[in-house]
Amino acid sequence: MTLSGKKVTKKTLLFAIFVLAAAVSSIVFISRELQDRENQQFSVISQALAEPQSLTFLSINGNQIINEKGDTIKLRGFHYDCFYVIRKDLYDSIKLNNKDPEQFNIELMEYYFTEKDINEIKATGANVVRIAFRLWEIEKTPYSYSKRALEHLDKTIARWGENGIYVILDLHAAGQNSIDHNKEYGNIIWDDKDFQDRVIALWGLIASRYKNNKYVAGYDIINEPQAPNINALNSFYKKTIEKIRGTDKKHILFIELNLYNAGEILFGGEYNDDNTAFSLHFYIPIEFTYQGMESRQIGYQYPGEYGDVYWDKNQINGYFEKIIKKTKNRPLFVGEFNASVWNGGEYAFQWIRDVIDVFNSKGIHYTFFQYKTFMPKTFGYYSPSEEAFEKIKILQHAVGYKGKVFNEFTEEEKNLLLTGNFESPPGLRNILIQGLRTTPQ
């Protein structure tokens, strides 16, 4: 055998293979050692946790969020889809099979969201979770709402609150943009008055139901809006604020930055409500943070130049300095941020460190996106391995096309949903713990 013109003996080749195998084993060992060390550190932190403190209503005081005692509170935590985890297409397929999709979701969540998840999030130092809900999950026909879905949401909120964790309710899909997470509706809310009235009515229902609930930090009115102009966004927000305040004058309202023409439209203008905060999501530069996902290229680095802008910690700091000036002395909440750790490696870790450092230094409230996902190698603090994902897809097919119900799952199939069987990128936990537990400034 020859290699680059040189003769390679069998003995030499076997030696090379041995060296390569030893190197691979060493890498695997180091990765496992890092994960074991993280687990040990996490266990110590968990054991040291104090009993959860009773929560009080939060409110806005200038550019601060305070509790009823007047203490300043910095909201830091995770986005976590722990209320409704099945997609709309799977919901519809289950219904076509004359099965009960709501019951399926409730049973599935007993494995997807457990006490271990609550304890793990507590142990990171988090004090808030941002929970998504969607119009179709609660409204089954126009102005007709699912009692079971609402009761399930009640229980989900209570589980967090009883453990000292606030909840921000995020209306994640309600016809507000043309992004995949809202594909059931499309971007129709700005032009379809009847549809917009339904969305506003849903907020009236939510506000009436939770007006006296101290576990709820506030309401994220609409996720990632794409209003065509400032008047459309301002009108929607004003109508929704008026509807909520008709029954609930206590909870904070989070007003999100418009995605379309964001530099001009911003948050839609002025609102005559002192208990509001502004919010946005941060995935800049998107070529870097989204690399390897949605068929995107990989190999991007941070710090680095993107679109004639050199993105590093100073640039991120300057970006948020400009945003804070636009908030006019109101708190700022970043409801989503992350970078593709599986594809970006140490560069992504550094981006996450820098972003959290900027947030903490400027008193910005935030939730990391996201705690857990069914998709492998994406934005999950926890996500399934490729092997587990293939098994989950087989289960989804059996449920959607063959009418399989949850009580027909084997214990092994149910356990696929447990967080203990998901992966977490080695190193990410320590970065988040360090950031979430940093003393507020």
Tab-separated table of C-alpha atoms in Angstrom:
chain	number	residue	atom	x	y	z
A	1	MET	CA	0.000	0.000	0.000
A	2	THR	CA	1.298	3.505	-0.784
A	3	LEU	CA	0.408	6.885	0.687
A	4	SER	CA	1.676	10.146	-0.853
A	5	GLY	CA	4.235	8.163	-2.788
A	6	LYS	CA	5.600	6.371	0.262
A	7	LYS	CA	5.199	2.705	0.982
A	8	VAL	CA	3.156	1.974	4.108
A	9	THR	CA	3.653	-1.410	5.755
A	10	LYS	CA	0.859	-3.327	7.452
A	11	LYS	CA	2.662	-2.873	10.763
A	12	THR	CA	2.826	0.916	10.274
A	13	LEU	CA	-0.835	1.052	9.288
A	14	LEU	CA	-1.925	-0.901	12.374
A	15	PHE	CA	0.140	1.405	14.566
A	16	ALA	CA	-1.507	4.474	13.005
A	17	ILE	CA	-4.967	3.004	13.562
A	18	PHE	CA	-4.058	2.295	17.200
A	19	VAL	CA	-2.906	5.901	17.723
A	20	LEU	CA	-6.070	7.277	16.086
A	21	ALA	CA	-8.314	5.036	18.219
A	22	ALA	CA	-6.478	6.144	21.354
A	23	ALA	CA	-6.962	9.789	20.398
A	24	VAL	CA	-10.686	9.310	19.765
A	25	SER	CA	-11.066	7.471	23.071
A	26	SER	CA	-9.276	10.325	24.810
A	27	ILE	CA	-11.656	12.882	23.272
A	28	VAL	CA	-14.695	10.846	24.277
A	29	PHE	CA	-13.277	10.436	27.785
A	30	ILE	CA	-12.658	14.174	28.136
A	31	SER	CA	-16.219	14.935	26.942
A	32	ARG	CA	-17.682	12.437	29.398
A	33	GLU	CA	-15.405	13.732	32.175
A	34	LEU	CA	-16.647	17.277	31.527
A	35	GLN	CA	-20.261	16.120	31.591
A	36	ASP	CA	-19.667	14.151	34.838
A	37	ARG	CA	-18.006	17.175	36.440
A	38	GLU	CA	-20.951	19.362	35.437
A	39	ASN	CA	-23.376	16.806	36.895
A	40	GLN	CA	-21.464	16.756	40.195
A	41	GLN	CA	-21.399	20.560	40.400
A	42	PHE	CA	-25.073	20.720	39.520
A	43	SER	CA	-25.900	18.168	42.227
A	44	VAL	CA	-24.140	20.288	44.857
A	45	ILE	CA	-26.017	23.407	43.741
A	46	SER	CA	-29.323	21.524	43.794
A	47	GLN	CA	-28.758	20.271	47.320
A	48	ALA	CA	-27.929	23.784	48.500
A	49	LEU	CA	-31.197	25.306	47.244
A	50	ALA	CA	-33.350	27.020	49.844
A	51	GLU	CA	-37.071	26.465	50.130
A	52	PRO	CA	-38.935	28.492	47.486
A	53	GLN	CA	-40.032	31.927	48.629
A	54	SER	CA	-43.665	32.892	48.255
A	55	LEU	CA	-44.194	35.021	45.170
A	56	THR	CA	-45.875	38.414	45.095
A	57	PHE	CA	-47.267	40.515	42.270
A	58	LEU	CA	-44.610	42.247	40.200
A	59	SER	CA	-44.919	45.738	38.764
A	60	ILE	CA	-42.958	48.389	36.916
A	61	ASN	CA	-41.217	51.198	38.791
A	62	GLY	CA	-39.373	53.392	36.304
A	63	ASN	CA	-36.915	51.105	34.512
A	64	GLN	CA	-37.086	48.452	37.239
A	65	ILE	CA	-39.348	45.514	38.026
A	66	ILE	CA	-40.224	45.336	41.710
A	67	ASN	CA	-42.210	43.031	43.986
A	68	GLU	CA	-44.850	44.076	46.514
A	69	LYS	CA	-42.147	44.670	49.145
A	70	GLY	CA	-40.427	47.142	46.843
A	71	ASP	CA	-37.464	44.829	46.162
A	72	THR	CA	-35.930	44.992	42.705
A	73	ILE	CA	-36.410	41.738	40.787
A	74	LYS	CA	-34.343	40.671	37.775
A	75	LEU	CA	-36.254	38.092	35.756
A	76	ARG	CA	-33.869	35.466	34.383
A	77	GLY	CA	-34.711	31.987	33.192
A	78	PHE	CA	-35.817	29.831	30.279
A	79	HIS	CA	-38.411	29.653	27.566
A	80	TYR	CA	-40.067	26.234	27.953
A	81	ASP	CA	-42.955	24.757	25.965
A	82	CYS	CA	-44.295	22.891	28.987
A	83	PHE	CA	-48.015	23.537	28.414
A	84	TYR	CA	-48.795	22.182	24.933
A	85	VAL	CA	-46.121	20.182	23.181
A	86	ILE	CA	-47.973	18.532	20.246
A	87	ARG	CA	-48.048	20.326	16.909
A	88	LYS	CA	-51.250	21.374	15.169
A	89	ASP	CA	-50.847	18.790	12.377
A	90	LEU	CA	-50.499	15.994	14.940
A	91	TYR	CA	-53.470	17.396	16.883
A	92	ASP	CA	-55.601	17.300	13.726
A	93	SER	CA	-54.451	13.780	12.808
A	94	ILE	CA	-55.352	12.457	16.246
A	95	LYS	CA	-58.762	14.075	15.947
A	96	LEU	CA	-59.308	12.528	12.493
A	97	ASN	CA	-58.650	9.127	14.062
A	98	ASN	CA	-61.542	9.804	16.470
A	99	LYS	CA	-59.102	10.033	19.375
A	100	ASP	CA	-58.757	12.770	22.004
A	101	PRO	CA	-55.781	15.066	21.222
A	102	GLU	CA	-56.167	17.134	24.391
A	103	GLN	CA	-55.997	14.054	26.582
A	104	PHE	CA	-53.012	12.833	24.595
A	105	ASN	CA	-51.190	16.122	25.214
A	106	ILE	CA	-51.921	16.028	28.960
A	107	GLU	CA	-50.695	12.425	29.268
A	108	LEU	CA	-47.608	13.114	27.177
A	109	MET	CA	-46.702	16.113	29.332
A	110	GLU	CA	-46.505	13.868	32.395
A	111	TYR	CA	-43.261	12.557	30.888
A	112	TYR	CA	-42.086	15.602	28.922
A	113	PHE	CA	-42.379	17.975	31.913
A	114	THR	CA	-41.612	16.497	35.334
A	115	GLU	CA	-40.471	17.524	38.801
A	116	LYS	CA	-36.908	16.880	37.673
A	117	ASP	CA	-37.280	19.662	35.104
A	118	ILE	CA	-38.617	22.066	37.708
A	119	ASN	CA	-35.782	21.218	40.097
A	120	GLU	CA	-33.161	21.549	37.383
A	121	ILE	CA	-34.391	24.962	36.317
A	122	LYS	CA	-34.530	26.085	39.956
A	123	ALA	CA	-30.980	24.872	40.491
A	124	THR	CA	-29.621	26.991	37.635
A	125	GLY	CA	-30.716	30.087	39.555
A	126	ALA	CA	-33.620	30.862	37.224
A	127	ASN	CA	-36.658	32.641	38.660
A	128	VAL	CA	-38.920	32.740	35.588
A	129	VAL	CA	-40.122	30.579	32.688
A	130	ARG	CA	-41.683	31.964	29.533
A	131	ILE	CA	-44.478	29.580	28.536
A	132	ALA	CA	-45.869	29.614	25.025
A	133	PHE	CA	-49.543	29.139	24.243
A	134	ARG	CA	-51.259	29.370	20.884
A	135	LEU	CA	-54.700	30.517	19.836
A	136	TRP	CA	-55.727	27.071	18.510
A	137	GLU	CA	-54.689	25.336	21.727
A	138	ILE	CA	-57.348	27.194	23.724
A	139	GLU	CA	-59.893	28.505	21.205
A	140	LYS	CA	-61.523	25.479	19.532
A	141	THR	CA	-64.071	27.462	17.511
A	142	PRO	CA	-64.375	31.256	17.383
A	143	TYR	CA	-64.967	32.545	20.940
A	144	SER	CA	-65.403	28.993	22.269
A	145	TYR	CA	-62.645	27.836	24.611
A	146	SER	CA	-61.426	24.480	25.868
A	147	LYS	CA	-62.087	24.019	29.575
A	148	ARG	CA	-59.565	21.199	29.767
A	149	ALA	CA	-56.823	23.234	28.076
A	150	LEU	CA	-57.379	26.123	30.477
A	151	GLU	CA	-57.372	23.818	33.504
A	152	HIS	CA	-54.151	22.254	32.220
A	153	LEU	CA	-52.641	25.739	31.911
A	154	ASP	CA	-53.789	26.496	35.488
A	155	LYS	CA	-51.941	23.431	36.765
A	156	THR	CA	-48.831	24.190	34.721
A	157	ILE	CA	-48.606	27.712	36.138
A	158	ALA	CA	-49.228	26.448	39.679
A	159	ARG	CA	-46.430	23.886	39.473
A	160	TRP	CA	-43.935	26.624	38.728
A	161	GLY	CA	-45.319	29.150	41.188
A	162	GLU	CA	-45.388	26.673	44.056
A	163	ASN	CA	-41.674	26.197	43.428
A	164	GLY	CA	-40.867	29.897	43.507
A	165	ILE	CA	-40.672	30.378	39.729
A	166	TYR	CA	-42.638	33.124	37.971
A	167	VAL	CA	-44.412	32.532	34.649
A	168	ILE	CA	-44.611	34.862	31.662
A	169	LEU	CA	-47.472	33.831	29.369
A	170	ASP	CA	-46.421	34.201	25.738
A	171	LEU	CA	-49.046	34.225	22.980
A	172	HIS	CA	-46.794	32.470	20.512
A	173	ALA	CA	-49.005	31.914	17.470
A	174	ALA	CA	-52.062	33.983	16.632
A	175	GLY	CA	-51.777	35.160	13.027
A	176	GLN	CA	-49.071	37.763	13.736
A	177	ASN	CA	-46.296	36.802	11.310
A	178	SER	CA	-45.313	34.577	8.380
A	179	ILE	CA	-42.831	32.435	10.329
A	180	ASP	CA	-43.121	28.649	10.562
A	181	HIS	CA	-44.287	28.622	14.192
A	182	ASN	CA	-47.394	30.519	13.058
A	183	LYS	CA	-48.038	28.560	9.864
A	184	GLU	CA	-51.574	27.607	10.951
A	185	TYR	CA	-52.704	31.182	10.345
A	186	GLY	CA	-50.200	33.195	8.353
A	187	ASN	CA	-49.751	36.931	8.857
A	188	ILE	CA	-53.441	37.940	8.912
A	189	ILE	CA	-54.090	39.681	12.222
A	190	TRP	CA	-53.285	43.191	10.939
A	191	ASP	CA	-55.865	43.206	8.133
A	192	ASP	CA	-58.545	40.796	9.340
A	193	LYS	CA	-60.561	42.668	11.965
A	194	ASP	CA	-62.730	39.691	12.870
A	195	PHE	CA	-59.681	37.533	13.474
A	196	GLN	CA	-57.959	40.265	15.482
A	197	ASP	CA	-61.051	40.598	17.654
A	198	ARG	CA	-60.806	36.876	18.481
A	199	VAL	CA	-57.173	37.252	19.547
A	200	ILE	CA	-57.989	40.247	21.730
A	201	ALA	CA	-60.934	38.357	23.230
A	202	LEU	CA	-58.585	35.507	24.150
A	203	TRP	CA	-56.444	37.962	26.087
A	204	GLY	CA	-59.576	39.166	27.847
A	205	LEU	CA	-60.255	35.578	28.898
A	206	ILE	CA	-56.658	35.012	30.075
A	207	ALA	CA	-56.616	38.292	32.012
A	208	SER	CA	-59.908	37.520	33.728
A	209	ARG	CA	-58.710	34.031	34.667
A	210	TYR	CA	-55.309	35.045	36.080
A	211	LYS	CA	-55.928	38.558	37.384
A	212	ASN	CA	-55.384	37.427	40.994
A	213	ASN	CA	-52.632	34.917	40.260
A	214	LYS	CA	-49.332	35.996	41.824
A	215	TYR	CA	-47.403	33.250	40.047
A	216	VAL	CA	-47.850	35.096	36.755
A	217	ALA	CA	-45.238	37.801	36.234
A	218	GLY	CA	-46.979	39.173	33.177
A	219	TYR	CA	-48.323	38.737	29.665
A	220	ASP	CA	-46.173	38.743	26.515
A	221	ILE	CA	-48.915	40.108	24.253
A	222	ILE	CA	-47.740	38.753	20.901
A	223	ASN	CA	-44.656	36.815	19.832
A	224	GLU	CA	-42.499	38.314	17.050
A	225	PRO	CA	-45.084	40.558	15.373
A	226	GLN	CA	-44.702	41.495	11.711
A	227	ALA	CA	-47.070	44.436	11.441
A	228	PRO	CA	-46.887	46.233	8.073
A	229	ASN	CA	-46.651	49.682	9.665
A	230	ILE	CA	-46.504	51.495	12.982
A	231	ASN	CA	-50.211	52.338	13.040
A	232	ALA	CA	-51.252	48.684	12.716
A	233	LEU	CA	-48.960	47.624	15.555
A	234	ASN	CA	-49.914	50.528	17.800
A	235	SER	CA	-53.634	49.973	17.236
A	236	PHE	CA	-53.412	46.258	18.057
A	237	TYR	CA	-51.401	46.822	21.199
A	238	LYS	CA	-53.689	49.614	22.417
A	239	LYS	CA	-56.833	47.528	21.907
A	240	THR	CA	-55.272	44.526	23.651
A	241	ILE	CA	-54.015	46.606	26.578
A	242	GLU	CA	-57.487	48.118	26.978
A	243	LYS	CA	-59.063	44.649	26.941
A	244	ILE	CA	-56.651	43.251	29.518
A	245	ARG	CA	-56.899	46.276	31.781
A	246	GLY	CA	-60.670	45.956	31.778
A	247	THR	CA	-60.235	43.092	34.260
A	248	ASP	CA	-56.552	42.895	35.189
A	249	LYS	CA	-54.763	46.045	36.314
A	250	LYS	CA	-51.928	44.263	38.141
A	251	HIS	CA	-49.858	42.198	35.741
A	252	ILE	CA	-46.970	43.502	33.661
A	253	LEU	CA	-47.572	43.695	29.911
A	254	PHE	CA	-44.605	42.924	27.644
A	255	ILE	CA	-44.679	44.727	24.294
A	256	GLU	CA	-42.497	43.132	21.615
A	257	LEU	CA	-40.396	44.777	18.940
A	258	ASN	CA	-41.791	44.528	15.413
A	259	LEU	CA	-39.793	42.206	13.142
A	260	TYR	CA	-40.617	44.036	9.915
A	261	ASN	CA	-38.883	47.405	9.515
A	262	ALA	CA	-37.894	47.177	13.180
A	263	GLY	CA	-35.685	50.271	13.130
A	264	GLU	CA	-38.634	52.482	12.185
A	265	ILE	CA	-41.640	50.749	13.756
A	266	LEU	CA	-39.859	49.612	16.944
A	267	PHE	CA	-42.497	48.857	19.604
A	268	GLY	CA	-45.315	50.716	17.872
A	269	GLY	CA	-45.186	54.068	19.656
A	270	GLU	CA	-46.568	55.259	22.977
A	271	TYR	CA	-48.953	53.469	25.345
A	272	ASN	CA	-50.806	55.051	28.234
A	273	ASP	CA	-49.988	52.320	30.727
A	274	ASP	CA	-47.288	52.561	33.394
A	275	ASN	CA	-47.121	48.809	33.979
A	276	THR	CA	-45.577	47.886	30.641
A	277	ALA	CA	-42.119	46.689	29.640
A	278	PHE	CA	-40.583	46.362	26.192
A	279	SER	CA	-39.321	43.095	24.742
A	280	LEU	CA	-37.344	41.698	21.825
A	281	HIS	CA	-35.531	38.530	20.705
A	282	PHE	CA	-31.823	38.416	19.928
A	283	TYR	CA	-30.242	36.095	17.346
A	284	ILE	CA	-27.756	38.487	15.747
A	285	PRO	CA	-25.809	37.819	13.564
A	286	ILE	CA	-28.327	35.279	12.318
A	287	GLU	CA	-25.871	33.633	9.891
A	288	PHE	CA	-23.837	32.632	12.932
A	289	THR	CA	-26.548	31.810	15.477
A	290	TYR	CA	-28.654	29.722	13.064
A	291	GLN	CA	-25.806	27.914	11.315
A	292	GLY	CA	-26.518	24.290	10.516
A	293	MET	CA	-30.252	24.689	11.071
A	294	GLU	CA	-32.962	24.918	8.423
A	295	SER	CA	-30.422	23.770	5.774
A	296	ARG	CA	-28.117	26.712	6.528
A	297	GLN	CA	-24.365	26.676	6.012
A	298	ILE	CA	-21.968	25.912	8.855
A	299	GLY	CA	-18.445	27.127	9.629
A	300	TYR	CA	-19.263	30.633	10.847
A	301	GLN	CA	-17.226	32.096	13.694
A	302	TYR	CA	-17.668	34.602	16.499
A	303	PRO	CA	-16.369	37.240	16.873
A	304	GLY	CA	-16.588	37.901	13.192
A	305	GLU	CA	-17.697	40.226	10.410
A	306	TYR	CA	-21.249	39.889	9.104
A	307	GLY	CA	-22.804	42.365	6.698
A	308	ASP	CA	-19.910	44.830	7.083
A	309	VAL	CA	-20.345	44.819	10.870
A	310	TYR	CA	-17.813	43.192	13.178
A	311	TRP	CA	-19.860	41.422	15.843
A	312	ASP	CA	-18.157	41.004	19.197
A	313	LYS	CA	-19.044	41.827	22.791
A	314	ASN	CA	-18.549	45.557	22.219
A	315	GLN	CA	-20.890	45.509	19.237
A	316	ILE	CA	-23.547	43.598	21.211
A	317	ASN	CA	-23.171	46.094	24.046
A	318	GLY	CA	-23.602	49.015	21.640
A	319	TYR	CA	-26.661	47.388	20.056
A	320	PHE	CA	-28.422	47.164	23.409
A	321	GLU	CA	-27.366	50.661	24.440
A	322	LYS	CA	-29.275	51.955	21.415
A	323	ILE	CA	-32.314	49.770	22.196
A	324	ILE	CA	-32.407	50.898	25.832
A	325	LYS	CA	-32.498	54.530	24.711
A	326	LYS	CA	-35.598	53.697	22.654
A	327	THR	CA	-37.417	52.162	25.644
A	328	LYS	CA	-37.737	55.572	27.348
A	329	ASN	CA	-36.960	54.432	30.899
A	330	ARG	CA	-38.902	51.167	30.783
A	331	PRO	CA	-37.509	47.700	31.585
A	332	LEU	CA	-36.258	45.596	28.683
A	333	PHE	CA	-36.956	41.856	28.492
A	334	VAL	CA	-35.227	39.594	25.948
A	335	GLY	CA	-37.646	36.682	25.662
A	336	GLU	CA	-35.450	34.574	23.363
A	337	PHE	CA	-31.744	34.287	22.603
A	338	ASN	CA	-29.387	31.444	21.707
A	339	ALA	CA	-26.753	30.331	19.231
A	340	SER	CA	-26.358	26.920	17.604
A	341	VAL	CA	-24.003	25.289	20.094
A	342	TRP	CA	-23.989	21.919	18.316
A	343	ASN	CA	-22.772	23.556	15.099
A	344	GLY	CA	-20.961	26.627	16.450
A	345	GLY	CA	-18.987	24.926	19.215
A	346	GLU	CA	-16.811	27.154	21.390
A	347	TYR	CA	-17.670	30.157	19.202
A	348	ALA	CA	-21.333	29.728	20.175
A	349	PHE	CA	-20.415	29.333	23.847
A	350	GLN	CA	-18.512	32.612	23.663
A	351	TRP	CA	-21.458	34.371	22.001
A	352	ILE	CA	-23.784	33.137	24.775
A	353	ARG	CA	-21.309	34.246	27.487
A	354	ASP	CA	-20.964	37.697	25.948
A	355	VAL	CA	-24.701	38.171	25.477
A	356	ILE	CA	-25.488	37.174	29.072
A	357	ASP	CA	-22.694	39.424	30.373
A	358	VAL	CA	-24.195	42.363	28.470
A	359	PHE	CA	-27.689	41.569	29.776
A	360	ASN	CA	-26.492	41.335	33.366
A	361	SER	CA	-24.396	44.504	33.151
A	362	LYS	CA	-27.339	46.505	31.805
A	363	GLY	CA	-30.048	45.063	34.040
A	364	ILE	CA	-31.861	43.417	31.117
A	365	HIS	CA	-34.347	40.647	31.952
A	366	TYR	CA	-34.114	37.491	29.840
A	367	THR	CA	-35.160	33.904	29.112
A	368	PHE	CA	-32.866	31.514	27.250
A	369	PHE	CA	-34.443	29.771	24.255
A	370	GLN	CA	-35.171	27.079	25.039
A	371	TYR	CA	-35.063	24.554	27.861
A	372	LYS	CA	-36.187	21.487	25.898
A	373	THR	CA	-37.055	20.617	22.317
A	374	PHE	CA	-37.976	17.540	20.300
A	375	MET	CA	-35.610	18.561	17.489
A	376	PRO	CA	-31.995	17.330	17.671
A	377	LYS	CA	-28.995	19.633	17.399
A	378	THR	CA	-30.981	22.867	17.513
A	379	PHE	CA	-31.637	25.499	20.173
A	380	GLY	CA	-32.367	23.148	23.058
A	381	TYR	CA	-30.681	23.195	26.455
A	382	TYR	CA	-31.939	19.623	26.160
A	383	SER	CA	-32.657	17.872	22.861
A	384	PRO	CA	-32.898	14.226	21.748
A	385	SER	CA	-29.999	12.356	20.224
A	386	GLU	CA	-30.283	11.521	16.533
A	387	GLU	CA	-31.136	7.932	17.471
A	388	ALA	CA	-33.815	8.970	19.964
A	389	PHE	CA	-35.241	11.453	17.458
A	390	GLU	CA	-35.738	8.682	14.890
A	391	LYS	CA	-37.633	6.651	17.484
A	392	ILE	CA	-39.758	9.686	18.399
A	393	LYS	CA	-40.620	10.203	14.697
A	394	ILE	CA	-41.780	6.581	14.473
A	395	LEU	CA	-44.009	7.184	17.501
A	396	GLN	CA	-45.426	10.366	15.972
A	397	HIS	CA	-46.280	8.447	12.807
A	398	ALA	CA	-47.983	5.710	14.827
A	399	VAL	CA	-50.035	8.322	16.692
A	400	GLY	CA	-50.905	10.478	13.690
A	401	TYR	CA	-51.572	7.823	11.064
A	402	LYS	CA	-52.360	4.621	12.956
A	403	GLY	CA	-54.374	6.023	15.850
A	404	LYS	CA	-52.021	4.869	18.602
A	405	VAL	CA	-52.986	6.378	21.982
A	406	PHE	CA	-50.688	7.167	24.864
A	407	ASN	CA	-51.710	4.267	27.095
A	408	GLU	CA	-50.612	1.951	24.262
A	409	PHE	CA	-47.047	3.255	24.518
A	410	THR	CA	-44.569	0.869	26.086
A	411	GLU	CA	-42.664	2.156	29.112
A	412	GLU	CA	-39.570	2.394	26.937
A	413	GLU	CA	-41.472	4.577	24.461
A	414	LYS	CA	-42.789	6.824	27.226
A	415	ASN	CA	-39.312	7.166	28.682
A	416	LEU	CA	-38.077	8.591	25.377
A	417	LEU	CA	-39.811	11.806	26.467
A	418	LEU	CA	-37.992	12.118	29.808
A	419	THR	CA	-35.350	14.839	30.006
A	420	GLY	CA	-32.893	12.311	31.447
A	421	ASN	CA	-32.847	10.642	28.034
A	422	PHE	CA	-32.140	13.916	26.186
A	423	GLU	CA	-28.713	15.433	25.453
A	424	SER	CA	-27.298	18.717	26.703
A	425	PRO	CA	-24.187	20.250	25.106
A	426	PRO	CA	-21.268	19.792	27.545
A	427	GLY	CA	-20.320	23.182	28.973
A	428	LEU	CA	-23.642	24.948	28.361
A	429	ARG	CA	-25.024	24.265	31.836
A	430	ASN	CA	-22.084	25.940	33.581
A	431	ILE	CA	-22.288	29.001	31.345
A	432	LEU	CA	-25.985	29.449	32.128
A	433	ILE	CA	-25.588	28.821	35.852
A	434	GLN	CA	-22.808	31.379	36.057
A	435	GLY	CA	-24.881	33.939	34.190
A	436	LEU	CA	-28.229	33.323	35.881
A	437	ARG	CA	-26.640	33.435	39.324
A	438	THR	CA	-24.665	36.640	38.756
A	439	THR	CA	-25.615	39.266	41.351
A	440	PRO	CA	-27.995	41.765	39.709
A	441	GLN	CA	-26.615	45.248	39.085
